[in-house]
Coordinates of C-alpha atoms and ligand atoms in Angstrom, one line a residue:
Chain A
M5 CA 27.4 4.3 29.3
N6 CA 27.0 2.9 25.8
R7 CA 23.4 2.3 26.5
L8 CA 22.9 5.9 27.4
R9 CA 24.6 6.9 24.2
Q10 CA 22.4 4.6 22.2
Q11 CA 19.4 6.0 23.7
V12 CA 20.5 9.6 22.9
V13 CA 21.5 8.8 19.4
C14 CA 18.3 7.0 18.7
F15 CA 16.3 9.7 20.3
W16 CA 17.9 12.3 18.0
L17 CA 17.4 10.3 14.9
Q18 CA 13.8 9.6 15.7
L19 CA 13.3 13.3 16.4
K20 CA 14.7 13.9 12.9
I21 CA 12.1 11.6 11.4
L22 CA 9.3 13.4 13.3
L23 CA 10.6 16.8 12.3
F24 CA 11.0 15.7 8.7
S25 CA 8.5 18.1 7.3
P26 CA 7.8 21.6 8.7
F27 CA 4.3 21.3 7.6
E28 CA 3.7 18.3 9.8
G29 CA 5.4 20.1 12.6
F30 CA 3.0 23.0 12.1
L31 CA -0.1 20.7 12.1
A32 CA 1.2 19.1 15.3
V33 CA 0.8 22.4 17.0
V34 CA -2.2 23.8 15.2
F35 CA -4.6 21.1 16.2
P36 CA -3.9 21.5 20.0
L37 CA -4.1 25.2 19.5
M38 CA -7.5 25.0 17.9
F39 CA -8.8 22.8 20.7
A40 CA -7.4 25.2 23.3
T41 CA -9.0 28.1 21.5
A42 CA -12.4 26.4 21.6
A43 CA -12.1 25.6 25.2
L44 CA -11.1 29.1 26.1
L45 CA -13.8 30.7 24.1
V46 CA -16.4 28.7 26.0
Y47 CA -14.9 29.7 29.3
Q48 CA -14.6 33.3 28.3
V49 CA -18.4 33.7 28.3
N50 CA -18.3 33.6 32.1
G51 CA -15.8 36.4 32.3
D52 CA -14.1 34.7 35.4
P53 CA -10.3 35.1 35.2
A54 CA -9.8 32.2 37.6
A55 CA -11.8 29.9 35.3
M56 CA -9.8 31.1 32.4
L57 CA -6.5 30.2 34.1
Y58 CA -8.0 26.8 35.0
A59 CA -8.9 26.2 31.3
G60 CA -5.6 27.7 30.1
I61 CA -3.5 25.3 32.0
G62 CA -5.8 22.4 31.1
A63 CA -5.6 23.3 27.4
A64 CA -1.9 23.2 27.5
A65 CA -1.7 19.7 28.9
M66 CA -4.5 18.7 26.5
G67 CA -2.2 19.5 23.6
I68 CA 0.4 17.0 24.7
W69 CA -2.3 14.4 25.2
T70 CA -3.7 14.9 21.8
S71 CA -0.4 14.9 20.0
Q72 CA 0.8 11.7 21.7
T73 CA -1.9 9.2 22.3
V74 CA -2.7 8.9 18.6
S75 CA 0.9 9.1 17.3
A76 CA 2.2 6.5 19.9
T77 CA 0.1 3.8 18.4
T78 CA 0.5 4.8 14.8
L79 CA 4.2 4.8 15.3
V80 CA 4.5 0.9 15.5
Q81 CA 2.1 0.7 12.6
R82 CA 4.4 3.0 10.7
E83 CA 7.5 0.9 11.4
R84 CA 5.4 -2.2 10.3
R85 CA 4.5 -0.6 7.0
A86 CA 8.0 0.4 6.4
G87 CA 9.2 -3.1 6.9
T88 CA 11.5 -1.8 9.8
L89 CA 9.6 -3.5 12.5
E90 CA 11.0 -6.9 11.8
L91 CA 14.5 -5.5 11.6
V92 CA 14.4 -3.7 14.9
V93 CA 12.8 -6.8 16.6
A94 CA 15.6 -8.9 15.1
A95 CA 18.3 -6.6 16.6
P96 CA 19.8 -7.6 20.0
T97 CA 18.5 -4.5 21.7
P98 CA 15.5 -5.2 23.8
F99 CA 12.5 -3.9 22.1
S100 CA 11.3 -1.6 24.9
L101 CA 14.7 0.2 24.6
V102 CA 13.9 0.7 20.9
L103 CA 10.6 2.2 21.6
L104 CA 11.7 4.4 24.5
P105 CA 13.7 7.0 22.6
I106 CA 10.9 7.1 20.0
T107 CA 8.5 7.9 22.8
F108 CA 10.7 10.6 24.2
A109 CA 11.1 12.1 20.7
M110 CA 7.4 12.5 20.6
A111 CA 7.3 13.8 24.1
T112 CA 9.7 16.5 23.0
I113 CA 7.1 17.5 20.2
G114 CA 4.5 17.5 23.0
L115 CA 6.5 19.9 25.1
Y116 CA 6.7 22.2 22.1
S117 CA 3.0 22.2 21.9
V118 CA 2.6 23.2 25.6
V119 CA 4.9 26.1 25.1
A120 CA 3.0 27.1 21.9
T121 CA -0.3 26.9 23.8
I122 CA 0.8 29.0 26.7
L123 CA 2.1 31.6 24.3
W124 CA -1.1 31.5 22.3
D125 CA -3.2 31.9 25.4
R126 CA -1.3 34.9 26.3
W127 CA -1.5 36.6 22.9
L128 CA -5.0 35.8 22.0
F129 CA -6.8 35.8 25.3
D130 CA -4.6 37.8 27.4
I131 CA -4.2 35.1 30.0
A132 CA -1.0 36.1 31.7
L133 CA -0.2 32.9 33.6
H134 CA 0.0 34.1 37.2
V135 CA 2.3 31.4 38.3
A136 CA 3.3 31.5 42.0
N137 CA 6.0 29.0 41.6
W138 CA 7.7 28.7 38.2
P139 CA 10.2 26.1 38.8
L140 CA 7.5 23.7 40.2
F141 CA 5.2 24.7 37.4
V142 CA 7.8 23.8 34.8
L143 CA 8.5 20.5 36.7
S144 CA 4.9 19.7 36.6
I145 CA 4.8 20.4 32.8
L146 CA 7.8 18.0 32.4
M147 CA 6.1 15.4 34.5
A148 CA 2.9 15.7 32.4
T149 CA 4.9 15.3 29.2
V150 CA 7.0 12.3 30.4
T151 CA 4.0 10.5 31.9
I152 CA 1.9 11.0 28.8
A153 CA 4.8 9.8 26.8
L154 CA 5.0 6.7 28.9
F155 CA 1.3 6.2 28.5
G156 CA 1.9 6.4 24.7
F157 CA 4.7 3.9 25.2
L158 CA 2.3 1.4 26.9
L159 CA -0.1 1.8 24.0
S160 CA 2.6 1.4 21.3
V161 CA 3.8 -1.8 22.8
T162 CA 0.4 -3.3 22.4
A163 CA 0.5 -2.3 18.7
V164 CA 3.3 -4.7 18.1
R165 CA 0.9 -7.7 18.5
Y166 CA -2.4 -6.1 17.8
R167 CA -2.4 -4.4 14.4
T168 CA -5.6 -2.4 15.1
S169 CA -4.5 -1.0 18.4
W170 CA -3.9 2.3 16.7
A171 CA -7.7 2.7 16.7
L172 CA -7.5 2.4 20.5
G173 CA -5.1 5.3 20.6
A174 CA -7.4 7.4 18.4
A175 CA -10.4 6.4 20.4
L176 CA -8.7 7.5 23.7
E177 CA -8.1 10.9 22.5
Y178 CA -11.4 12.6 23.4
P179 CA -12.4 10.6 26.4
G180 CA -8.9 11.5 27.8
W181 CA -9.8 15.2 27.8
L182 CA -12.7 14.5 30.1
L183 CA -11.2 11.8 32.2
C184 CA -7.9 13.7 32.9
G185 CA -9.8 16.8 33.8
F186 CA -8.1 19.1 31.4
V187 CA -10.9 21.5 30.8
V188 CA -13.8 20.1 32.9
P189 CA -13.3 19.6 36.7
L190 CA -13.4 16.0 37.5
D191 CA -16.1 16.5 40.2
L192 CA -18.5 17.0 37.3
L193 CA -18.0 13.4 36.1
P194 CA -20.0 10.5 37.4
A195 CA -18.2 8.9 40.4
V196 CA -17.9 5.5 38.7
L197 CA -15.4 7.1 36.3
R198 CA -13.3 8.4 39.2
P199 CA -10.9 5.4 39.4
L200 CA -10.3 5.6 35.7
S201 CA -9.2 9.2 36.0
W202 CA -6.9 8.3 38.9
A203 CA -5.2 5.6 36.8
L204 CA -4.3 8.2 34.2
A205 CA -1.1 9.9 35.1
P206 CA -1.9 13.2 33.3
T207 CA -4.7 13.8 35.7
W208 CA -2.2 14.2 38.5
A209 CA 0.2 16.2 36.5
V210 CA -2.5 18.8 35.6
E211 CA -3.4 19.0 39.3
G212 CA 0.3 19.6 40.0
M213 CA 0.4 22.3 37.4
R214 CA -2.6 24.0 38.9
A215 CA -1.3 23.7 42.4
A216 CA 2.1 25.1 41.4
A217 CA 0.4 28.0 39.6
A218 CA -1.8 28.7 42.6
G219 CA 1.2 28.7 44.9
E220 CA 0.1 25.4 46.7
S221 CA 2.4 22.4 47.0
P222 CA 2.3 20.2 44.0
W223 CA 4.5 17.5 45.4
S224 CA 1.9 15.0 46.5
D225 CA 0.2 15.2 43.0
L226 CA 3.6 14.9 41.3
A227 CA 4.6 11.9 43.5
I228 CA 1.4 10.1 42.5
C229 CA 1.9 11.1 38.9
G230 CA 5.4 9.8 38.9
A231 CA 4.4 6.6 40.5
V232 CA 1.6 6.0 38.0
G233 CA 4.1 6.7 35.2
L234 CA 6.6 4.2 36.6
V235 CA 3.8 1.6 36.6
Y236 CA 3.2 2.3 32.9
A237 CA 6.8 1.9 32.1
A238 CA 7.1 -1.4 34.1
L239 CA 3.9 -2.7 32.6
A240 CA 5.0 -1.8 29.1
A241 CA 8.3 -3.5 29.6
W242 CA 6.6 -6.6 30.9
L243 CA 4.0 -6.6 28.2
G244 CA 6.7 -5.9 25.5
V245 CA 8.4 -9.2 26.1
R246 CA 5.2 -11.1 26.1
L247 CA 3.7 -9.3 23.1
I248 CA 6.7 -9.8 21.0
T249 CA 6.7 -13.5 21.7
A250 CA 3.1 -13.6 20.8
A251 CA 3.8 -11.7 17.5
R252 CA 6.5 -14.1 16.7
R253 CA 4.2 -17.1 17.4
D254 CA 1.2 -15.7 15.5
A255 CA 3.4 -14.2 12.7
T256 CA 2.0 -10.6 12.9
L257 CA 5.3 -8.8 12.6
A258 CA 5.5 -8.8 8.8
L259 CA 1.8 -8.2 8.2
T260 CA 0.7 -4.7 7.2
Chain X
M20 CA 32.1 -32.1 20.4
P21 CA 35.0 -29.9 19.3
L22 CA 34.2 -26.4 18.5
T23 CA 35.2 -26.6 14.8
E24 CA 32.9 -29.5 14.1
R25 CA 29.8 -27.8 15.4
P26 CA 27.5 -26.8 12.5
A27 CA 27.0 -23.1 12.1
V28 CA 23.3 -23.5 11.4
E29 CA 21.4 -26.6 12.3
A30 CA 17.7 -27.2 11.6
R31 CA 15.9 -30.2 13.0
D32 CA 12.6 -31.1 11.7
L33 CA 11.4 -27.5 11.6
R34 CA 7.7 -27.1 11.0
R35 CA 5.6 -24.0 10.8
T36 CA 1.9 -23.5 10.2
F37 CA 0.0 -20.2 9.7
R38 CA -3.5 -19.6 10.6
T39 CA -5.3 -17.4 8.1
K40 CA -8.8 -16.0 8.1
Q41 CA -10.9 -16.1 5.0
G42 CA -14.1 -14.2 4.3
V43 CA -15.5 -11.1 6.1
L44 CA -19.0 -11.9 7.1
R45 CA -18.5 -15.6 8.0
P46 CA -14.8 -15.9 8.6
T47 CA -13.4 -19.4 8.3
R48 CA -10.1 -20.3 9.7
K49 CA -7.7 -22.0 7.5
T50 CA -4.3 -23.5 8.3
V51 CA -1.4 -23.3 6.0
E52 CA 1.4 -25.6 6.4
A53 CA 4.3 -23.5 5.2
V54 CA 7.2 -25.7 6.3
K55 CA 6.7 -29.3 6.9
G56 CA 9.8 -30.9 8.6
V57 CA 12.9 -29.3 7.2
S58 CA 16.3 -30.5 8.4
F59 CA 19.7 -29.4 7.3
E60 CA 23.1 -28.4 8.6
I61 CA 25.3 -25.7 7.3
A62 CA 29.1 -26.1 8.3
P63 CA 31.0 -23.0 9.4
G64 CA 32.3 -21.0 6.4
E65 CA 29.9 -22.7 4.0
L66 CA 27.7 -20.9 1.5
F67 CA 24.4 -22.8 1.5
G68 CA 21.7 -22.1 -1.1
L69 CA 18.0 -22.6 -0.4
L70 CA 16.1 -22.9 -3.7
G71 CA 12.4 -23.4 -4.4
P72 CA 9.5 -22.0 -6.2
N73 CA 7.3 -19.1 -4.8
G74 CA 5.6 -20.0 -1.7
A75 CA 7.8 -23.1 -1.0
G76 CA 8.6 -21.9 2.5
K77 CA 12.1 -20.4 2.1
T78 CA 11.4 -17.1 3.8
T79 CA 9.5 -18.8 6.6
T80 CA 12.4 -21.1 7.2
I81 CA 14.8 -18.2 7.3
K82 CA 12.5 -16.2 9.7
M83 CA 12.5 -19.1 12.1
L84 CA 16.3 -19.2 12.0
I85 CA 16.6 -15.5 12.7
T86 CA 14.2 -15.6 15.6
L87 CA 11.3 -13.6 13.9
L88 CA 9.0 -16.6 13.9
I89 CA 8.7 -19.4 16.6
P90 CA 8.6 -22.8 15.0
T91 CA 5.4 -24.7 15.4
S92 CA 7.5 -27.7 16.2
G93 CA 11.1 -28.9 15.7
S94 CA 14.3 -26.9 16.7
A95 CA 17.1 -25.0 15.2
S96 CA 20.3 -23.5 16.5
V97 CA 22.8 -21.0 15.1
L98 CA 26.4 -21.3 16.3
G99 CA 25.2 -23.6 19.1
H100 CA 22.5 -21.2 20.3
D101 CA 18.9 -22.3 20.2
V102 CA 16.8 -19.9 18.2
V103 CA 13.9 -20.1 20.7
A104 CA 15.7 -20.3 24.0
D105 CA 18.8 -18.1 23.3
V106 CA 17.3 -15.4 21.3
R107 CA 19.7 -12.5 22.1
E108 CA 22.8 -14.6 21.6
V109 CA 21.5 -15.6 18.1
R110 CA 20.5 -12.1 17.2
R111 CA 23.9 -10.7 18.2
R112 CA 25.7 -13.1 15.8
I113 CA 23.6 -13.0 12.7
G114 CA 23.0 -10.6 9.9
Y115 CA 19.8 -10.5 7.9
V116 CA 19.2 -9.0 4.5
F117 CA 16.1 -9.4 2.5
G118 CA 15.4 -8.3 -1.1
G119 CA 13.1 -5.5 -2.1
D120 CA 13.0 -1.9 -1.1
R121 CA 11.3 -2.0 2.3
G122 CA 13.0 -2.0 5.6
L123 CA 14.6 1.4 5.6
Y124 CA 13.7 4.8 7.2
E125 CA 12.8 6.8 4.2
R126 CA 13.0 10.1 6.0
L127 CA 16.5 9.6 7.2
S128 CA 19.7 9.7 5.1
G129 CA 21.5 6.5 4.2
L130 CA 24.1 7.4 6.7
D131 CA 21.6 7.9 9.5
N132 CA 20.0 4.7 8.7
L133 CA 23.3 3.0 9.3
R134 CA 23.9 5.0 12.4
Y135 CA 20.6 4.0 13.9
F136 CA 21.2 0.3 13.3
S137 CA 24.8 0.5 14.5
E138 CA 23.4 1.6 17.8
L139 CA 20.7 -1.1 17.9
Y140 CA 23.3 -3.7 17.2
G141 CA 25.7 -2.3 19.7
V142 CA 28.6 -1.4 17.4
P143 CA 31.2 0.2 19.7
P144 CA 30.9 4.0 19.2
R145 CA 34.7 4.3 18.5
E146 CA 34.5 1.8 15.6
Q147 CA 31.2 3.1 14.1
K148 CA 32.6 5.8 11.9
A149 CA 35.2 3.7 10.2
R150 CA 33.0 0.8 9.9
I151 CA 30.2 2.7 8.2
G152 CA 32.7 4.4 6.0
S153 CA 34.2 1.2 4.7
L154 CA 30.8 -0.4 4.2
L155 CA 29.6 2.6 2.1
E156 CA 32.7 2.1 0.1
L157 CA 32.0 -1.7 -0.2
V158 CA 28.4 -1.2 -1.5
G159 CA 29.4 1.8 -3.7
L160 CA 27.2 4.4 -1.9
T161 CA 30.1 6.7 -0.9
G162 CA 29.1 10.3 -1.8
R163 CA 25.3 9.6 -1.7
E164 CA 25.1 8.7 2.0
G165 CA 23.9 12.2 3.0
E166 CA 20.8 12.0 0.9
R167 CA 17.5 10.9 2.2
V168 CA 16.6 7.3 1.4
E169 CA 13.3 8.3 -0.2
G170 CA 15.2 9.5 -3.2
Y171 CA 17.3 6.3 -3.5
S172 CA 16.8 4.1 -6.5
R173 CA 15.8 0.4 -5.9
G174 CA 19.4 -0.8 -6.4
M175 CA 20.8 1.8 -4.0
R176 CA 18.3 0.8 -1.3
Q177 CA 19.2 -2.8 -1.8
R178 CA 22.8 -2.0 -1.4
L179 CA 22.1 0.0 1.7
H180 CA 20.3 -3.0 3.1
I181 CA 23.5 -5.1 2.5
A182 CA 25.6 -2.5 4.3
R183 CA 23.2 -2.5 7.2
G184 CA 23.3 -6.3 7.4
L185 CA 27.2 -6.1 7.7
L186 CA 27.4 -3.4 10.3
H187 CA 28.0 -5.6 13.3
D188 CA 30.3 -8.0 11.4
P189 CA 28.2 -11.1 12.1
D190 CA 29.5 -14.6 11.6
V191 CA 26.3 -15.9 9.9
F192 CA 24.4 -14.3 7.2
F193 CA 20.9 -14.9 6.0
L194 CA 20.3 -13.4 2.6
D195 CA 16.7 -13.7 1.3
E196 CA 16.7 -13.0 -2.4
P197 CA 19.3 -10.1 -2.1
S198 CA 19.7 -9.7 -5.8
I199 CA 16.1 -8.9 -6.6
G200 CA 15.7 -5.8 -8.6
I201 CA 19.4 -5.1 -9.1
D202 CA 20.8 -4.4 -12.6
P203 CA 23.1 -7.0 -14.1
V204 CA 26.3 -5.0 -13.2
G205 CA 25.1 -4.5 -9.6
A206 CA 24.1 -8.1 -9.4
R207 CA 27.6 -9.2 -10.4
E208 CA 29.1 -6.9 -7.8
L209 CA 26.7 -8.3 -5.3
R210 CA 27.9 -11.8 -6.2
A211 CA 31.5 -10.7 -5.7
T212 CA 30.5 -9.3 -2.3
I213 CA 28.8 -12.5 -1.3
A214 CA 31.8 -14.5 -2.5
G215 CA 34.0 -12.2 -0.5
L216 CA 32.1 -12.9 2.6
R217 CA 32.7 -16.6 2.3
E218 CA 36.4 -15.9 1.8
Q219 CA 36.4 -14.1 5.1
G220 CA 35.1 -17.3 6.6
K221 CA 31.5 -16.2 7.1
T222 CA 28.7 -18.6 6.9
V223 CA 25.9 -17.7 4.5
L224 CA 22.5 -19.0 3.8
L225 CA 21.2 -17.6 0.5
T226 CA 17.9 -17.9 -1.3
T227 CA 17.6 -16.9 -4.9
H228 CA 15.5 -17.6 -8.0
Y229 CA 18.5 -17.2 -10.3
M230 CA 20.0 -20.6 -11.0
F231 CA 23.3 -19.3 -12.4
E232 CA 23.7 -17.3 -9.2
A233 CA 23.2 -20.4 -7.1
D234 CA 25.4 -22.4 -9.3
E235 CA 28.2 -19.8 -9.2
L236 CA 28.1 -19.1 -5.5
C237 CA 26.8 -22.0 -3.4
D238 CA 28.9 -24.8 -2.0
R239 CA 25.7 -26.8 -1.3
I240 CA 22.1 -26.4 -2.2
A241 CA 18.8 -27.6 -0.8
V242 CA 15.8 -27.6 -3.0
I243 CA 12.6 -27.0 -1.1
R244 CA 9.2 -27.7 -2.5
S245 CA 5.9 -27.2 -0.7
G246 CA 7.7 -26.9 2.7
E247 CA 9.8 -30.1 2.2
I248 CA 13.4 -30.5 1.1
V249 CA 13.3 -32.7 -2.0
A250 CA 17.0 -32.7 -2.8
E251 CA 20.2 -31.6 -1.2
G252 CA 23.9 -31.6 -2.5
T253 CA 26.5 -29.6 -4.3
P254 CA 25.4 -28.0 -7.6
G255 CA 27.3 -30.7 -9.4
E256 CA 25.6 -33.5 -7.5
L257 CA 22.2 -31.9 -8.1
K258 CA 22.9 -31.7 -11.8
G259 CA 23.9 -35.4 -11.7
L260 CA 21.1 -36.4 -9.5
V261 CA 18.4 -35.9 -12.0
S262 CA 20.2 -35.8 -15.3
A263 CA 23.5 -37.6 -15.4
G264 CA 23.8 -37.7 -19.1
R265 CA 23.1 -35.1 -21.8
V266 CA 20.3 -32.9 -22.9
L267 CA 19.1 -32.9 -26.5
E268 CA 17.4 -29.8 -27.8
V269 CA 15.4 -30.0 -31.0
E270 CA 13.9 -26.8 -32.4
T271 CA 10.6 -27.5 -34.2
Y272 CA 7.9 -25.5 -35.8
G273 CA 4.6 -26.8 -34.5
V274 CA 5.3 -30.1 -32.7
A275 CA 2.4 -32.6 -33.2
D276 CA 0.3 -33.9 -30.4
G277 CA 1.5 -37.2 -29.0
V278 CA 5.1 -36.7 -30.0
V279 CA 6.1 -35.9 -26.4
E280 CA 4.3 -39.0 -25.1
T281 CA 5.8 -41.3 -27.7
S282 CA 9.3 -39.9 -27.3
R283 CA 9.1 -40.5 -23.6
T284 CA 8.9 -44.3 -24.3
L285 CA 12.0 -44.4 -26.4
G286 CA 14.8 -46.3 -24.8
G287 CA 17.4 -44.0 -23.2
V288 CA 15.0 -41.1 -22.7
R289 CA 14.4 -39.9 -19.2
S290 CA 12.2 -37.0 -19.7
V291 CA 10.8 -34.8 -22.4
V292 CA 9.4 -31.3 -22.1
V293 CA 8.3 -28.8 -24.7
E294 CA 9.5 -25.2 -24.2
D295 CA 8.1 -22.2 -26.2
R296 CA 10.9 -19.9 -27.4
G297 CA 9.3 -17.2 -29.5
Q298 CA 8.4 -18.8 -32.9
V299 CA 9.9 -22.1 -32.2
Q300 CA 9.0 -24.8 -29.8
V301 CA 11.9 -26.6 -28.3
L302 CA 11.8 -30.2 -27.5
V303 CA 14.1 -30.6 -24.5
V304 CA 15.0 -34.4 -24.1
S305 CA 17.1 -35.5 -21.3
C306 CA 18.9 -38.7 -21.9
E307 CA 20.6 -41.6 -20.1
P308 CA 24.4 -41.3 -20.0
G309 CA 25.8 -42.7 -23.2
A310 CA 22.4 -43.1 -24.9
E311 CA 22.1 -42.0 -28.5
V312 CA 18.6 -41.0 -29.1
T313 CA 18.9 -38.2 -31.7
Q314 CA 17.8 -40.2 -34.7
A315 CA 14.9 -41.9 -32.8
V316 CA 13.6 -38.6 -31.6
L317 CA 13.9 -37.0 -35.1
G318 CA 12.1 -40.0 -36.4
Q319 CA 9.2 -39.5 -34.1
L320 CA 8.8 -36.0 -35.5
G321 CA 8.0 -37.2 -39.0
D322 CA 7.0 -34.3 -41.3
T323 CA 7.4 -31.6 -38.6
R324 CA 9.8 -28.8 -39.7
V325 CA 12.9 -29.1 -37.6
G326 CA 15.3 -26.3 -37.0
R327 CA 18.6 -26.4 -35.1
V328 CA 19.5 -29.7 -33.3
S329 CA 22.0 -29.4 -30.3
H330 CA 23.3 -31.2 -27.4
R331 CA 24.4 -29.7 -24.1
D332 CA 25.3 -30.6 -20.6
P333 CA 22.4 -30.4 -18.1
T334 CA 22.3 -27.1 -16.2
L335 CA 21.3 -26.6 -12.6
E336 CA 18.1 -25.1 -13.9
D337 CA 17.3 -28.4 -15.7
A338 CA 17.9 -30.2 -12.4
Y339 CA 15.8 -27.6 -10.5
V340 CA 12.9 -27.7 -13.0
E341 CA 12.8 -31.5 -12.8
L342 CA 13.0 -31.5 -9.1
V343 CA 10.2 -29.0 -8.4
T344 CA 7.8 -30.2 -11.1
R345 CA 8.2 -34.0 -10.6
Ligands
ATP29 N1 2.4 -14.3 8.1 C1 1.8 -15.2 7.3 N2 0.5 -15.5 7.4 C2 0.0 -16.5 6.7 N3 0.5 -17.2 5.8 C3 1.8 -16.9 5.5 C4 2.5 -15.9 6.3 N4 3.8 -15.9 5.9 C5 3.9 -16.8 4.9 N5 2.7 -17.5 4.7 C6 2.5 -18.6 3.8 O1 3.5 -19.5 3.9 C7 3.8 -20.1 2.6 C8 5.3 -20.0 2.4 O2 5.7 -18.6 2.2 P1 7.2 -18.2 2.1 O3 7.2 -16.7 2.2 O4 8.0 -18.8 3.1 O5 7.6 -18.6 0.7 P2 8.9 -18.4 -0.1 O6 9.5 -19.7 -0.4 O7 9.8 -17.4 0.5 O8 8.4 -17.8 -1.5 P3 9.0 -16.6 -2.4 O9 9.9 -17.3 -3.4 O10 7.8 -16.2 -3.2 O11 9.6 -15.6 -1.6 C9 3.0 -19.4 1.6 O12 1.9 -20.2 1.3 C10 2.6 -18.2 2.3 O13 1.3 -17.7 1.9
MG30 MG1 10.5 -15.4 0.1

């Protein structure tokens, strides 16, 4: 019970840090919107409404991906610079439980960017989302947000030991757009990359969103998505313990 | 062993080496031996000082004790819990405060910073509010707690740090240069706070570069130099260890070469150093107990203009300087 409260309070305080400046919040939404706009302008040339819907949904998920992969790794780096990393590691709370609320605070920002993208699609491109099953569609969006957050969580754990892993987060941003099939169908990618796409939870979440919009059943996609997300979480918790030990052995907690 | 006799902190032959890289194009690995076999015990309720010059290994020693660094070899325990095997038990029972203005969430208010760490330290929700309130009172931040930390002065940050370290009411405190950057009045209040901790029966390990602070506060002091403890004892014992006797200070205007060397050979003289104090150079002569060397030293000075001549008791600083420069 106290643990739950702890997670909620920490989530709220971390959200406060993230929402610190309205300008930063604005930027967090503007970038995804610009990418979405670019993707939709390309698709518009065809004049095919089905393709527009395809791209519109993908662009929404892309926003969460963009706002989280990069920020997840810079987050630990930020704690390191502020000198708080050592203090939170020295606290009795397991480190993964310190990172989890931070990850969810970021996921919340990601959710906000999905909503913004959907509204933007509607106003600018007149893409009225014809969603057959709204509750399942919203569930799929939430799954996308949570699993992308968990992926960010996994990345941020590695940043505890490896100071340069923020670069990995940044480097994953654009390949992720392709690999998760946000705006380009996966069938167009070389088959060797297929397993990589399957290992990325957002791939399944976007499939789920599309299935729910089209009135098909998203459950199988969502189940796989949830399973992959859980694997991320388990892997992060397992790695977390090991990487913290490595950081204590190699004295990289205090270095900036 | 009965519970009361168990040391609160125990270090046994602690060692720590760091590997660093040098050079960009052809990196060479270098090993720094920061701590080379440090052993000490701190009794429950004792205020123990760790003194030493920059880079002596004080912070490294503390970080091993608070589980942030794993010792390269040797072992240590806090309240009977091993710092490598029982990490959580150790973390739950200790408080850690370091000097300087890092280690706070700039974007949160002072109050939110304390709330965040209360949660991480598992302070029971029902006690949090009262606890935070009384700590803000203790460090004199009441009324400013709602402001963001980015607007705090250095001393305010330092005081917030101290409140943070006290949140979970730990039994053992590690204070690494807590008075750095605090004004004299604030430093005095801080010393009162630290003395108050000892009165409550807390165990404290303190590092500082201010000798009067160590002298005033510490029950026992260890002097560490290049990763090794070179002396250990009460402030009184340390003063006696190097300089039982008196210190003669002679103000001179331009002391001649060779005077220092020849003075050292005089009977009853232990050590001679020259200190520049503005215009004058002061010959600091520490003497054997009972030895009367004033006339002999003045004789060595010959024609040199001499100012004030005075005697004083050795201070902890004299002892410290001798220990770390020997
Ligand atoms: N993370 C690290 N990586 C490499 N070397 C380190 C690291 N931390 C400390 N050292 C080295 O270990 C030695 C001891 O440093 P330490 O910080 O313990 O000294 P200190 O006694 O606390 O000094 P000060 O009074 O300046 O705080 C120094 O030579 C320092 O350069
Ligand atoms: Mg230090």
